PDB file of C-alpha atoms in Angstrom:
ATOM      1  CA  MET A 634       0.000   0.000   0.000  1.00  0.00           C
ATOM      2  CA  ASN A 635       0.987   3.610  -0.421  1.00  0.00           C
ATOM      3  CA  ARG A 636       0.225   6.478   1.902  1.00  0.00           C
ATOM      4  CA  THR A 637       1.125  10.150   2.137  1.00  0.00           C
ATOM      5  CA  MET A 638       1.559  11.698   5.568  1.00  0.00           C
ATOM      6  CA  THR A 639       2.985  14.817   7.147  1.00  0.00           C
ATOM      7  CA  CYS A 640       5.731  14.347   9.710  1.00  0.00           C
ATOM      8  CA  ILE A 641       5.103  16.263  12.944  1.00  0.00           C
ATOM      9  CA  LEU A 642       8.399  15.622  14.750  1.00  0.00           C
ATOM     10  CA  CYS A 643      10.211  18.801  13.753  1.00  0.00           C
ATOM     11  CA  PRO A 644       9.293  22.202  12.296  1.00  0.00           C
ATOM     12  CA  ASN A 645      10.003  21.067   8.705  1.00  0.00           C
ATOM     13  CA  GLY A 646       6.593  19.325   8.432  1.00  0.00           C
ATOM     14  CA  CYS A 647       7.819  17.101   5.629  1.00  0.00           C
ATOM     15  CA  GLU A 648       5.238  15.458   3.411  1.00  0.00           C
ATOM     16  CA  MET A 649       6.371  11.852   3.202  1.00  0.00           C
ATOM     17  CA  ASN A 650       5.388   9.066   0.871  1.00  0.00           C
ATOM     18  CA  LEU A 651       5.248   5.637   2.493  1.00  0.00           C
ATOM     19  CA  GLU A 652       5.133   2.213   0.976  1.00  0.00           C
ATOM     20  CA  TYR A 653       4.116  -0.579   3.343  1.00  0.00           C
ATOM     21  CA  GLU A 654       2.435  -3.945   3.586  1.00  0.00           C
ATOM     22  CA  GLU A 655       0.273  -4.652   6.633  1.00  0.00           C
ATOM     23  CA  LYS A 656       2.441  -3.315   9.485  1.00  0.00           C
ATOM     24  CA  GLU A 657       5.777  -3.558   7.681  1.00  0.00           C
ATOM     25  CA  LEU A 658       7.302  -0.361   6.312  1.00  0.00           C
ATOM     26  CA  ILE A 659       9.035  -0.921   2.973  1.00  0.00           C
ATOM     27  CA  SER A 660      10.169   2.596   2.053  1.00  0.00           C
ATOM     28  CA  VAL A 661       9.909   6.261   3.058  1.00  0.00           C
ATOM     29  CA  SER A 662      10.647   9.257   0.881  1.00  0.00           C
ATOM     30  CA  GLY A 663      10.258  13.001   1.294  1.00  0.00           C
ATOM     31  CA  ASN A 664      11.631  13.244   4.830  1.00  0.00           C
ATOM     32  CA  ARG A 665      14.388  15.861   5.164  1.00  0.00           C
ATOM     33  CA  CYS A 666      15.704  14.517   8.473  1.00  0.00           C
ATOM     34  CA  PRO A 667      16.156  11.010   9.899  1.00  0.00           C
ATOM     35  CA  LYS A 668      13.355  11.518  12.437  1.00  0.00           C
ATOM     36  CA  GLY A 669      10.808  11.213   9.632  1.00  0.00           C
ATOM     37  CA  ALA A 670      11.596   7.588   8.862  1.00  0.00           C
ATOM     38  CA  GLY A 671      11.245   6.645  12.529  1.00  0.00           C
ATOM     39  CA  TYR A 672       7.961   8.511  12.811  1.00  0.00           C
ATOM     40  CA  ALA A 673       6.636   6.792   9.688  1.00  0.00           C
ATOM     41  CA  GLU A 674       7.563   3.383  11.035  1.00  0.00           C
ATOM     42  CA  GLN A 675       5.858   4.097  14.363  1.00  0.00           C
ATOM     43  CA  GLU A 676       2.716   5.306  12.569  1.00  0.00           C
ATOM     44  CA  ILE A 677       2.537   2.078  10.579  1.00  0.00           C
ATOM     45  CA  LYS A 678       3.368  -0.325  13.436  1.00  0.00           C
ATOM     46  CA  ASN A 679       1.905   1.314  16.543  1.00  0.00           C
ATOM     47  CA  PRO A 680       0.504   4.851  16.200  1.00  0.00           C
ATOM     48  CA  MET A 681       0.794   6.810  19.445  1.00  0.00           C
ATOM     49  CA  ARG A 682      -1.077   9.941  20.487  1.00  0.00           C
ATOM     50  CA  SER A 683      -1.253  12.358  23.371  1.00  0.00           C
ATOM     51  CA  ILE A 684      -4.461  13.756  24.827  1.00  0.00           C
ATOM     52  CA  ALA A 685      -5.313  17.187  26.187  1.00  0.00           C
ATOM     53  CA  SER A 686      -8.622  17.677  27.956  1.00  0.00           C
ATOM     54  CA  SER A 687     -10.070  19.158  31.139  1.00  0.00           C
ATOM     55  CA  VAL A 688     -11.467  17.909  34.443  1.00  0.00           C
ATOM     56  CA  LEU A 689     -13.951  19.356  36.909  1.00  0.00           C
ATOM     57  CA  VAL A 690     -12.534  21.061  39.994  1.00  0.00           C
ATOM     58  CA  GLU A 691     -14.435  21.304  43.256  1.00  0.00           C
ATOM     59  CA  GLY A 692     -13.913  24.345  45.459  1.00  0.00           C
ATOM     60  CA  GLY A 693     -11.718  26.145  42.985  1.00  0.00           C
ATOM     61  CA  ASP A 694     -11.639  29.676  41.631  1.00  0.00           C
ATOM     62  CA  LEU A 695     -12.267  28.086  38.215  1.00  0.00           C
ATOM     63  CA  PRO A 696     -14.606  25.161  37.482  1.00  0.00           C
ATOM     64  CA  LEU A 697     -12.230  23.302  35.128  1.00  0.00           C
ATOM     65  CA  CYS A 698      -8.556  22.433  35.040  1.00  0.00           C
ATOM     66  CA  SER A 699      -6.762  21.648  31.799  1.00  0.00           C
ATOM     67  CA  VAL A 700      -4.932  18.308  31.767  1.00  0.00           C
ATOM     68  CA  ARG A 701      -2.724  16.309  29.439  1.00  0.00           C
ATOM     69  CA  LEU A 702      -1.023  12.941  29.363  1.00  0.00           C
ATOM     70  CA  SER A 703       2.576  12.697  30.513  1.00  0.00           C
ATOM     71  CA  ALA A 704       3.433  10.334  27.638  1.00  0.00           C
ATOM     72  CA  PRO A 705       1.753   9.254  24.401  1.00  0.00           C
ATOM     73  CA  ILE A 706      -0.544   6.227  24.406  1.00  0.00           C
ATOM     74  CA  PRO A 707      -1.570   3.795  21.658  1.00  0.00           C
ATOM     75  CA  ARG A 708      -4.088   5.525  19.405  1.00  0.00           C
ATOM     76  CA  GLU A 709      -6.681   2.769  19.791  1.00  0.00           C
ATOM     77  CA  ARG A 710      -6.778   3.328  23.583  1.00  0.00           C
ATOM     78  CA  ILE A 711      -7.888   6.984  23.310  1.00  0.00           C
ATOM     79  CA  PRO A 712     -11.630   6.289  23.830  1.00  0.00           C
ATOM     80  CA  GLU A 713     -10.957   4.232  26.979  1.00  0.00           C
ATOM     81  CA  VAL A 714      -8.576   6.839  28.406  1.00  0.00           C
ATOM     82  CA  MET A 715     -11.046   9.644  27.678  1.00  0.00           C
ATOM     83  CA  THR A 716     -13.725   7.693  29.567  1.00  0.00           C
ATOM     84  CA  GLU A 717     -11.418   7.636  32.604  1.00  0.00           C
ATOM     85  CA  ILE A 718     -10.571  11.348  32.267  1.00  0.00           C
ATOM     86  CA  ARG A 719     -14.292  12.204  32.137  1.00  0.00           C
ATOM     87  CA  LYS A 720     -14.771  10.415  35.484  1.00  0.00           C
ATOM     88  CA  LEU A 721     -12.126  12.562  37.186  1.00  0.00           C
ATOM     89  CA  HIS A 722     -12.731  15.511  39.412  1.00  0.00           C
ATOM     90  CA  ALA A 723     -10.076  17.340  41.376  1.00  0.00           C
ATOM     91  CA  PHE A 724     -10.207  19.304  44.594  1.00  0.00           C
ATOM     92  CA  ALA A 725      -8.680  22.780  44.773  1.00  0.00           C
ATOM     93  CA  PRO A 726      -5.929  23.728  45.017  1.00  0.00           C
ATOM     94  CA  VAL A 727      -4.510  22.081  41.897  1.00  0.00           C
ATOM     95  CA  HIS A 728      -1.023  22.926  40.633  1.00  0.00           C
ATOM     96  CA  ILE A 729       0.673  22.541  37.281  1.00  0.00           C
ATOM     97  CA  GLY A 730       2.263  19.100  37.160  1.00  0.00           C
ATOM     98  CA  ASP A 731       0.006  17.506  39.783  1.00  0.00           C
ATOM     99  CA  VAL A 732      -0.708  13.893  38.852  1.00  0.00           C
ATOM    100  CA  LEU A 733      -4.486  13.554  38.877  1.00  0.00           C
ATOM    101  CA  LEU A 734      -4.553   9.966  37.639  1.00  0.00           C
ATOM    102  CA  PRO A 735      -1.352   7.892  37.713  1.00  0.00           C
ATOM    103  CA  HIS A 736      -0.774   5.159  35.119  1.00  0.00           C
ATOM    104  CA  VAL A 737      -4.172   5.578  33.509  1.00  0.00           C
ATOM    105  CA  LEU A 738      -5.543   2.125  32.583  1.00  0.00           C
ATOM    106  CA  GLY A 739      -2.203   0.558  33.491  1.00  0.00           C
ATOM    107  CA  LEU A 740      -0.431   2.494  30.731  1.00  0.00           C
ATOM    108  CA  ASP A 741       2.889   4.239  31.260  1.00  0.00           C
ATOM    109  CA  SER A 742       1.191   7.633  31.184  1.00  0.00           C
ATOM    110  CA  ASP A 743      -0.243   9.867  33.900  1.00  0.00           C
ATOM    111  CA  VAL A 744      -3.012  12.458  33.628  1.00  0.00           C
ATOM    112  CA  ILE A 745      -1.397  15.685  34.828  1.00  0.00           C
ATOM    113  CA  ALA A 746      -2.693  19.206  35.492  1.00  0.00           C
ATOM    114  CA  THR A 747      -1.526  21.967  33.178  1.00  0.00           C
ATOM    115  CA  ARG A 748      -3.067  24.900  35.046  1.00  0.00           C
ATOM    116  CA  ASN A 749      -3.044  26.224  38.592  1.00  0.00           C
ATOM    117  CA  ILE A 750      -6.469  26.365  40.233  1.00  0.00           C
ATOM    118  CA  GLU A 751      -6.583  28.063  43.614  1.00  0.00           C
ATOM    119  CA  LYS A 752      -9.145  27.494  46.359  1.00  0.00           C
ATOM    120  CA  GLN A 753     -12.178  29.665  46.062  1.00  0.00           C
ATOM    121  CA  ASN A 754     -12.389  32.286  48.834  1.00  0.00           C
TER     122      ASN A 754
END
């Protein structure tokens, strides 16, 4: 099979042409740096993604806190991880970097806060 994709690993944003069969990469062209070939191979074998979302905060000066994953997860696990994130609620104060859910679904990724939320006065 053939596929065209844009590499997102560096600012070049190279448009790459891939040739592959099932999950085996045969060739990559169009990448201007070596990172592109590695990214293409990962996308064919095991695509990984990160998630950014928000969780409810009780007793805070804001009702929501933005969160993200500490490491990418397999793309097919996104719906399950989002279900777990939707169940979360934090208690103020929340600080940037606080782990709100460690090793979500047994994966090597934590749900961490990306915003400070202070206690409501």
